[in-house]
Coordinates of C-alpha atoms in Angstrom, one line a residue:
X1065 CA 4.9 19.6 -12.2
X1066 CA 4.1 18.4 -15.8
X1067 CA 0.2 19.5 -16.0
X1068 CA -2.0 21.2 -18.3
X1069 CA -5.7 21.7 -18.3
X1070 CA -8.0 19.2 -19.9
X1071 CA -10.1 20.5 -23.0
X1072 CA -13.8 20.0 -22.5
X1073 CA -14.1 17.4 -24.7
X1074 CA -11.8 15.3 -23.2
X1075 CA -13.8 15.9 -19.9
X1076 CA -16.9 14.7 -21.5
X1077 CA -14.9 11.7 -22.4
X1078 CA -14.6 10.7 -18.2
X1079 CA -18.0 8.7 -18.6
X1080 CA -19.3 7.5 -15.4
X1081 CA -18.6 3.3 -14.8
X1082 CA -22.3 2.8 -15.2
X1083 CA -22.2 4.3 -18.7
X1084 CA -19.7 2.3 -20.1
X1085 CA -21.6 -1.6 -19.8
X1086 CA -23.8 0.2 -23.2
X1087 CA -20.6 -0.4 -25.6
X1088 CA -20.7 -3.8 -25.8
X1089 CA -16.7 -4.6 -26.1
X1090 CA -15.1 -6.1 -23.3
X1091 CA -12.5 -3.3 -22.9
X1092 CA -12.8 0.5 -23.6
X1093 CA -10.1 2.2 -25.0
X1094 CA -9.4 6.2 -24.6
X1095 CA -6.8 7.6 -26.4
X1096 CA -6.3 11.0 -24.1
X1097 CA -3.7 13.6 -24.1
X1098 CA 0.0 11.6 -23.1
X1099 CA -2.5 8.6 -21.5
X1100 CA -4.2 5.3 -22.4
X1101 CA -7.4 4.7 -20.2
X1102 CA -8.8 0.7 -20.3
X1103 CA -12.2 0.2 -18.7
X1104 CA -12.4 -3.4 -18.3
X1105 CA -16.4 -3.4 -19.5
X1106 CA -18.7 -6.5 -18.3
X1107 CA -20.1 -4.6 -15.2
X1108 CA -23.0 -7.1 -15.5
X1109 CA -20.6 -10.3 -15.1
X1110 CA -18.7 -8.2 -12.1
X1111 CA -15.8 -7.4 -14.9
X1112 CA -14.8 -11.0 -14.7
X1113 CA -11.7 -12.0 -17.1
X1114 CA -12.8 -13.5 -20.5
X1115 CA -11.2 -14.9 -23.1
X1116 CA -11.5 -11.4 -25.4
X1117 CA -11.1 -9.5 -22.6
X1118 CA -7.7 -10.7 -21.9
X1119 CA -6.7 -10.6 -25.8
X1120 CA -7.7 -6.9 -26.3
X1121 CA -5.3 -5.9 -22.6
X1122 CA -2.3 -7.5 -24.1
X1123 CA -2.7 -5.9 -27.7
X1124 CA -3.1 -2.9 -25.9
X1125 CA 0.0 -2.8 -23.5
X1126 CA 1.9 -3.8 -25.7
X1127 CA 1.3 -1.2 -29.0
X1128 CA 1.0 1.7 -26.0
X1129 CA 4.6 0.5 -24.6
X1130 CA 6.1 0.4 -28.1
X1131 CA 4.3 4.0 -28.9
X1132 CA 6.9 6.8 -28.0
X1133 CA 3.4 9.4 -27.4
X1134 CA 2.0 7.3 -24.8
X1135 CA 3.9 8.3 -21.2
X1136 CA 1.3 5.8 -18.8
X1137 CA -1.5 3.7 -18.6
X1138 CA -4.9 3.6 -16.7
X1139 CA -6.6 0.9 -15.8
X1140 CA -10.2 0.5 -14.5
X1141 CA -13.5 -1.3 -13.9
X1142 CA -17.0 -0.5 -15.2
X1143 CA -19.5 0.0 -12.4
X1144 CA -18.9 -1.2 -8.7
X1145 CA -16.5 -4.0 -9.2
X1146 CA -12.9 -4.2 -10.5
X1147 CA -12.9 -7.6 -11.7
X1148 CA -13.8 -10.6 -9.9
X1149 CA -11.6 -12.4 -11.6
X1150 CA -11.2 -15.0 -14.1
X1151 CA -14.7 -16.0 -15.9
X1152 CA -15.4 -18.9 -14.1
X1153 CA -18.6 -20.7 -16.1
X1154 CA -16.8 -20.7 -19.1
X1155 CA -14.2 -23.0 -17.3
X1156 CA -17.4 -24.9 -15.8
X1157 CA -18.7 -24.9 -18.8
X1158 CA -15.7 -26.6 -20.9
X1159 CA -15.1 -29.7 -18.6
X1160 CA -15.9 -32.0 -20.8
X1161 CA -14.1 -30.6 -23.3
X1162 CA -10.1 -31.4 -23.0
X1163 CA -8.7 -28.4 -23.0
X1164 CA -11.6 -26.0 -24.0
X1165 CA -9.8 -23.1 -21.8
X1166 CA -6.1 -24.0 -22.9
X1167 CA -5.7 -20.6 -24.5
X1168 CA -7.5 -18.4 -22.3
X1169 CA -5.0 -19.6 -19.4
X1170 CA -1.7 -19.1 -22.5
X1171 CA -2.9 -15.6 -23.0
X1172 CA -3.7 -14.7 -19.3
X1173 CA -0.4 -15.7 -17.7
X1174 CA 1.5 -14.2 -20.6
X1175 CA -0.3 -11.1 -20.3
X1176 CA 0.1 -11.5 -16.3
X1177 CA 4.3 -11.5 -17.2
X1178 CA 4.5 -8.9 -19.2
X1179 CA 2.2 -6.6 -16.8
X1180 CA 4.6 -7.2 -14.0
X1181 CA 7.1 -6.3 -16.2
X1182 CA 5.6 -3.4 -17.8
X1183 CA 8.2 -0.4 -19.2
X1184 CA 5.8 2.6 -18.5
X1185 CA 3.8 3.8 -15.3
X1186 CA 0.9 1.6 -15.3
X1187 CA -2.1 3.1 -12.8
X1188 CA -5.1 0.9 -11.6
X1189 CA -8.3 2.7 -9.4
X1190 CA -9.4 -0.3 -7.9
X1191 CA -12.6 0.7 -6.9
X1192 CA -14.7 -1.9 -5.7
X1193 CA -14.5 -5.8 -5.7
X1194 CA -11.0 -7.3 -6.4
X1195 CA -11.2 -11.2 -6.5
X1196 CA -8.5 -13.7 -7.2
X1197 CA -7.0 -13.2 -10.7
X1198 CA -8.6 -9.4 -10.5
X1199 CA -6.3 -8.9 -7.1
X1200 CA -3.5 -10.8 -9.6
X1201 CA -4.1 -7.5 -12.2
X1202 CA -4.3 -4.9 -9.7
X1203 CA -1.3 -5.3 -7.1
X1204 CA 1.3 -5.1 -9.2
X1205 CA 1.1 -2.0 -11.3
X1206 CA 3.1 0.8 -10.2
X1207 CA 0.2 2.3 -9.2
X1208 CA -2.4 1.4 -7.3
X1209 CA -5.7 3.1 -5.9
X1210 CA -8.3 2.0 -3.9
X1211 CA -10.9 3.3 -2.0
X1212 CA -13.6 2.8 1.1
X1213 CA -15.4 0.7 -1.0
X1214 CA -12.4 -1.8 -1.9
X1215 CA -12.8 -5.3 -1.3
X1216 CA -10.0 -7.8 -1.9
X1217 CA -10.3 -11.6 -1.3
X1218 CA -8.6 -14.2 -2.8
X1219 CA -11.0 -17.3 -2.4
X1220 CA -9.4 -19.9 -5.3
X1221 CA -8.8 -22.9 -2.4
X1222 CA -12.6 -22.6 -1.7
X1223 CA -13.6 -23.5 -5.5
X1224 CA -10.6 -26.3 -5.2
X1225 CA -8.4 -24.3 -6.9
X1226 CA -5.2 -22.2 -6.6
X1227 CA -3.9 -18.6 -6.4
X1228 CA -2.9 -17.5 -10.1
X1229 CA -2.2 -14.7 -12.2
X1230 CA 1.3 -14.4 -10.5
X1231 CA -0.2 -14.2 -7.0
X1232 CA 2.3 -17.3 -6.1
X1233 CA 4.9 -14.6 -7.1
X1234 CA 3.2 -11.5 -5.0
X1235 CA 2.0 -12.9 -1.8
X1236 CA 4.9 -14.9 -0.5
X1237 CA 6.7 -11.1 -1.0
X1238 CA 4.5 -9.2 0.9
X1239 CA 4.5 -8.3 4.9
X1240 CA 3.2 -11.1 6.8
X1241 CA 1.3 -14.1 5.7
X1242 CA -1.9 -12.9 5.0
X1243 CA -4.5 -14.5 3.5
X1244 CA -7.7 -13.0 4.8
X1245 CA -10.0 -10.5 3.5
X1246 CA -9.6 -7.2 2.9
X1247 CA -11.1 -3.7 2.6
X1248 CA -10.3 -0.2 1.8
X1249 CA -7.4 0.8 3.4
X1250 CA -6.3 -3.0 4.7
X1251 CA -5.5 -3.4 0.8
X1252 CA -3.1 -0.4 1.1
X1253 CA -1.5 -1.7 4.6
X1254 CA -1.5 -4.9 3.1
X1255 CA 1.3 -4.2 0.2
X1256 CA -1.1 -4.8 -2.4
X1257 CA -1.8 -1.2 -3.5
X1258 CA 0.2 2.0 -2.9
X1259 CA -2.6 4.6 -2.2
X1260 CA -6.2 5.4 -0.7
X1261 CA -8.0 7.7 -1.9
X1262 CA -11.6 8.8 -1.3
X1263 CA -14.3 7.3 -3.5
X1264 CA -15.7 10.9 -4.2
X1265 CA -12.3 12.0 -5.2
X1266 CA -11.6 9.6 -7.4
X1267 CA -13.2 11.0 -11.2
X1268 CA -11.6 14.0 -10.3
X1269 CA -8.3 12.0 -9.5
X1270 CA -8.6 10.6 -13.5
X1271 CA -9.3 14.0 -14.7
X1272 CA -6.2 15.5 -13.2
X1273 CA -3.7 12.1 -14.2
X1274 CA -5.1 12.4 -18.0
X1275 CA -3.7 16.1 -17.9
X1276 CA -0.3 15.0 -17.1
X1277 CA 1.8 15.9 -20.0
X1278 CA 4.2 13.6 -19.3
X1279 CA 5.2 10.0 -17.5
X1280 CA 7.6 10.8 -14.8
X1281 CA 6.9 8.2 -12.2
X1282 CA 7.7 11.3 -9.7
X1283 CA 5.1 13.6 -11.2
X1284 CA 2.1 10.8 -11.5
X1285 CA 3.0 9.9 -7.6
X1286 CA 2.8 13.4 -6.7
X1287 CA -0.5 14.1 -8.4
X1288 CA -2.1 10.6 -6.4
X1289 CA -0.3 12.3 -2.9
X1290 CA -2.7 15.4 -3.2
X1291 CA -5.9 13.3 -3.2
X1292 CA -5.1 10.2 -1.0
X1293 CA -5.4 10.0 2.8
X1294 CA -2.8 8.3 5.6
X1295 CA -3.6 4.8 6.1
X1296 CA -3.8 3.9 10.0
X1297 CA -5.3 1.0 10.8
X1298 CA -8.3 0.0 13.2
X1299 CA -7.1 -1.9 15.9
X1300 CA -10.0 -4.6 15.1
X1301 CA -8.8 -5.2 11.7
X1302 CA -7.1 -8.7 11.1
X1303 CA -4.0 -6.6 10.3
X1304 CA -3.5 -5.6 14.1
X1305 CA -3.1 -9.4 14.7
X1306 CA -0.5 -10.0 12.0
X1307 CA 2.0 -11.6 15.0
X1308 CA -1.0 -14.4 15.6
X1309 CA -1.1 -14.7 11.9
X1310 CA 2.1 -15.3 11.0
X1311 CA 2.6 -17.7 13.4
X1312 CA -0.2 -19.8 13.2
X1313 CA 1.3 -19.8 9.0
X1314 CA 5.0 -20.3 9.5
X1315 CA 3.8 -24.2 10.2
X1316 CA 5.1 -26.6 7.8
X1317 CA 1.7 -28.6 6.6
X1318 CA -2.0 -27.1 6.3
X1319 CA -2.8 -30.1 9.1
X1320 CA -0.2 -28.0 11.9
X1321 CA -1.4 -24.4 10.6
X1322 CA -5.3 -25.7 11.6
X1323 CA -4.0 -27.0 14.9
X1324 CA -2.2 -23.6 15.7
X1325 CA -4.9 -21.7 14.9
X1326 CA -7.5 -24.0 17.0
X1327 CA -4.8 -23.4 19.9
X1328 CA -5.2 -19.8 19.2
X1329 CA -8.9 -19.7 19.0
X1330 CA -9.3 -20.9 22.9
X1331 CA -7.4 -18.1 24.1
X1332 CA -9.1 -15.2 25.5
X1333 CA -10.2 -12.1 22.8
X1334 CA -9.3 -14.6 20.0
X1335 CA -13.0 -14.6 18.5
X1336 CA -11.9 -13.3 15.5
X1337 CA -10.3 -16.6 14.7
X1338 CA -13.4 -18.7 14.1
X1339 CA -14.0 -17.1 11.0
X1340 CA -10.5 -18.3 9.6
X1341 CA -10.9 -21.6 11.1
X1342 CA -14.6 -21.8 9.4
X1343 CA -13.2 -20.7 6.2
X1344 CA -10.5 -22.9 5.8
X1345 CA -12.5 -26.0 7.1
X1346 CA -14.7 -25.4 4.2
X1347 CA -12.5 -25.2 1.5
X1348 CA -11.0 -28.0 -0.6
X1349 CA -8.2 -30.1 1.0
X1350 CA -6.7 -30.6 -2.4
X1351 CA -7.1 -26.9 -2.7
X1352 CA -5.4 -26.1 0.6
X1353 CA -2.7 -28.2 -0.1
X1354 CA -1.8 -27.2 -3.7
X1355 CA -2.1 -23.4 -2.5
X1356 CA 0.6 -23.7 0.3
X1357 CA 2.8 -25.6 -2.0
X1358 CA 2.4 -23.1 -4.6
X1359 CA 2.8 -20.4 -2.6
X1360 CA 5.6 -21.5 0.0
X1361 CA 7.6 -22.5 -3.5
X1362 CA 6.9 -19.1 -4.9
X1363 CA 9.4 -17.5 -2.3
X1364 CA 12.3 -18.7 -4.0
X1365 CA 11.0 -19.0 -7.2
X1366 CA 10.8 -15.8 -10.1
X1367 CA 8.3 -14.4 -12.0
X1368 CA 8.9 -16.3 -15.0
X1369 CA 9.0 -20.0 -13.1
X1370 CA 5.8 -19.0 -10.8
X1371 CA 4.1 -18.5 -14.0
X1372 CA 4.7 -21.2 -15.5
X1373 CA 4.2 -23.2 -12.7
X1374 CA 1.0 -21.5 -12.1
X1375 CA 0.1 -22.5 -16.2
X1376 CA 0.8 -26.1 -14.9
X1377 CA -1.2 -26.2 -11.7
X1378 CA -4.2 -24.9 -13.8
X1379 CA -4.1 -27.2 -16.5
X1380 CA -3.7 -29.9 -14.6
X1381 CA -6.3 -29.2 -12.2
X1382 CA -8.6 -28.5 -15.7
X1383 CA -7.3 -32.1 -16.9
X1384 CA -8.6 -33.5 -13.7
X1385 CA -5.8 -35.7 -13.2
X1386 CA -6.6 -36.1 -10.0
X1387 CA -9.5 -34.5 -8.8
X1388 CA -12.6 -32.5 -10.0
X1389 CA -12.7 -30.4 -7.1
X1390 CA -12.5 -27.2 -9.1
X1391 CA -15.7 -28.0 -11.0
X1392 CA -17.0 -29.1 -7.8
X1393 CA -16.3 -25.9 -6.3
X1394 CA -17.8 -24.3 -9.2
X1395 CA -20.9 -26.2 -9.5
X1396 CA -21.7 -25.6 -5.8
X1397 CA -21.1 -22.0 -5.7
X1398 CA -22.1 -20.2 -8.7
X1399 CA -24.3 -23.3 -10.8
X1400 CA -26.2 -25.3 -8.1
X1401 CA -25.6 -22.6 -5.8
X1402 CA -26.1 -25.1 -2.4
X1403 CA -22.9 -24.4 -1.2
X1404 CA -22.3 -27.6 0.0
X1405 CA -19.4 -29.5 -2.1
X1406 CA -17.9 -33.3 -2.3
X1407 CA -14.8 -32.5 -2.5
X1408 CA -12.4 -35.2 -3.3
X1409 CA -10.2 -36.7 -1.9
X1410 CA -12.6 -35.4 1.2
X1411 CA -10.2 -35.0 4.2
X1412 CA -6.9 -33.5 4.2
X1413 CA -4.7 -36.4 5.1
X1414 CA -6.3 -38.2 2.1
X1415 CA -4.2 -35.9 -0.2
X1416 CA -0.8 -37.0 -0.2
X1417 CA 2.2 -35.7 -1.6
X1418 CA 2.1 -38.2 -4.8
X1419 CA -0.9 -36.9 -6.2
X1420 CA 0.5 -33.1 -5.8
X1421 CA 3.8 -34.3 -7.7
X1422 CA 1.5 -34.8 -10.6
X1423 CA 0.0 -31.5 -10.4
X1424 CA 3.5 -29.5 -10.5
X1425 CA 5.0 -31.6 -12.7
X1426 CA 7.0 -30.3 -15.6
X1427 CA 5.2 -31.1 -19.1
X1428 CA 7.1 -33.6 -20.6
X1429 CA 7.5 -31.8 -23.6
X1430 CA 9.5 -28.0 -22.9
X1431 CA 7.8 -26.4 -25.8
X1432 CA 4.1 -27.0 -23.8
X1433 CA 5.7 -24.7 -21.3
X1434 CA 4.3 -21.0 -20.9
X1435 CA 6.5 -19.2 -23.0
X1436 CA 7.5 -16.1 -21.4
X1437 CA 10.6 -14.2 -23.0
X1438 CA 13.9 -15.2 -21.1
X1439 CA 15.5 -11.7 -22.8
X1440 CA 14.0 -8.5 -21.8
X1441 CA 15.8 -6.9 -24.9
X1442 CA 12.9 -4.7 -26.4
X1443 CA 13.4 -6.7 -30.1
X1444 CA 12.4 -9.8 -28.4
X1445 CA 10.1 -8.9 -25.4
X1446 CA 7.0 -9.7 -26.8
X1447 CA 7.7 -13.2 -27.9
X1448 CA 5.8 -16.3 -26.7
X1449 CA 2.5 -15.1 -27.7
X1450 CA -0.3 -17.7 -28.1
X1451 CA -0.2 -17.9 -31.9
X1452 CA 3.7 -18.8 -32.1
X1453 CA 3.2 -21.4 -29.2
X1454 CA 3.9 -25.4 -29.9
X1455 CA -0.4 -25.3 -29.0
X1456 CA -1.4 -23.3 -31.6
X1457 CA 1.0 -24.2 -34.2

């Protein structure tokens, strides 16, 4: 089965989550036996995605994909959270700046390419929150744990803004037209992870990947298998009403998906709806909009064009060209924290399909395009980087 017994100083290297927020780099790196370890490290920010943080993963992946002694990666979170996704007061923050987070959003969606497209067994334990562009670094690794304590939501339209970090790309692939929350094993059920294991189990599930002396995809899955549990799901979970779901989804505008679901919502032992109605009520109906677009695009689109449409959408929406709803969103949730936003254009059939042409629009220029390697050849694979982009040079 490919395993040998750790030496005790490598066990002493497992540090607890809580441990690791007293280095002060955004991203641990372990260098043990045949694996790579990354602790995403801001526990006290909820591992949100910063500008460094993002730098240091793809220097990372890529020198432990082009080093012949690394066979897999691991991937984790300091403390209770995973990442809650991108950092979202820097972008707050920058408004007033013209493109103040240009590079952040480069490197992330880059990074996001080449992680979908990794060439080695990438593992993430998920334990914990996973929020927007965290969900957007968990589901697609080739491996992916979560446990009782799992939370995944992806709440961009609520902040007036729109699922990235490849998530146009994932969701529209996935069972069903989700887009509720989820817990523990829901995630697993869901498609966005492949295992649930135990929250107890899971330090000893590390210890026992790290002495894997090699990176057969075969021997890692085998070694998850002995400490995960079936997923069977409650019959009160959201997932037992999928049918409803999809329905209520497979509508052509965000004005016909409300309607369906308000139809739904009278019928008899369809409570559970008011919450989804509440939700989506609340959030930004340039948000909606932009969201379904994106999304109902990104079933027909690849990885490579829903990135870079997903680079678009954001720098757009940062430009403000025609809204500020995702600095509204911002402000009202994590600044002035009275959850009450003006979003604008304020109603939903106030948005019309003119202004959303400008949002997905193709720069004008092809070079201000994300540049994400057309050639998978290993000699080329890691172009497009930042520093050789028309923006930095």
């Amino acid at each position: 089965m490919g395993i040998t017994s750790l030496p005790s100083s490598i066990v002493t290297s497992l540090m607890p989550p809580e441990v690791m927020k007293q280095n002060r780099e955004d991203v641990i790196a372990k260098e043990i036996g045949h694996g790579r370890v990354l602790t995403l490290n801001r526990p006290d920010h909820l591992n949100s995605i910063s500008e460094k943080m993002v730098l240091m993963l793809g220097q990372k992946f890529e020198k432990y994909e082009k080093d012949e002694n690394v066979e897999f990666v691991i991937v984790k979170g300091a403390g209770r959270t995973f990442s809650a996704g991108g950092e979202l007061k820097r972008l707050y923050d920058g408004r007033n700046t013209r493109d103040s987070c240009l590079e952040f959003g480069y490197r992330l969606y880059w990074f996001c390419y080449q992680l979908q497209t990794y060439k080695k067994p990438h593992i993430v334990l998920a334990h914990g929150m996973s929020m927007g562009g965290g969900v957007g670094l968990m589901a697609p690794m080739k491996f992916s744990v979560v446990t009782e304590r799992t939370f995944c939501s992806i709440p961009e339209a609520n902040l007036g803004y729109h699922p990235d970090c490849g998530l146009s790309y994932i969701l529209p692939r996935l069972p069903g037209r989700l887009g509720a929350n989820l817990k523990g094993k829901e995630v697993v059920a869901a498609g966005l992870a492949t295992h649930f294991v135990p929250s107890q189990k899971l330090f000893q599930l590390e210890k026992s990947l790290l002495s894997i002396n090699n990176g057969e995809e075969d021997t890692i899955r085998s070694v998850i298998d002995e400490f995960s549990t079936n997923v069977q799901i409650d019959e009160r979970s959201v997932l037992s009403k999928l049918s409803i779901i999809d329905d209520c989804f497979s509508r052509e505008t965000v004005e016909e998906i409300l309607d369906s679901f308000e139809t739904e919502a009278c019928k008899k032992g369809n409570d559970w709806i008011m919450p989804v109605l509440k939700s989506i009520k609340k959030a930004s109906p340039i948000g909606l909009k932009i969201t379904l677009r994106s999304i109902r695009e990104g079933r027909t689109q690849t990885l490579s064009e829903c990135l870079r449409k997903e680079f678009r959408i954001t720098m757009n929406t940062l430009r403000t060209i025609i809204s500020d709803d995702l600095y509204e969103g911002i402000r009202a949730a994590i600044i002035d924290k009275d959850k009450s936003p003006k979003w604008n254009p304020s109603t939903l059939d106030k948005v019309h399909d003119e202004q959303l042409d400008l949002i997905f629009k193709p720069f004008e220029e092809h070079d201000l395009e994300l540049q994400i390697p057309i050639n998978e050849e290993e000699y080329c694979r890691w172009e497009g980087k930042y520093e050789s982009s028309s923006y930095c040079l």
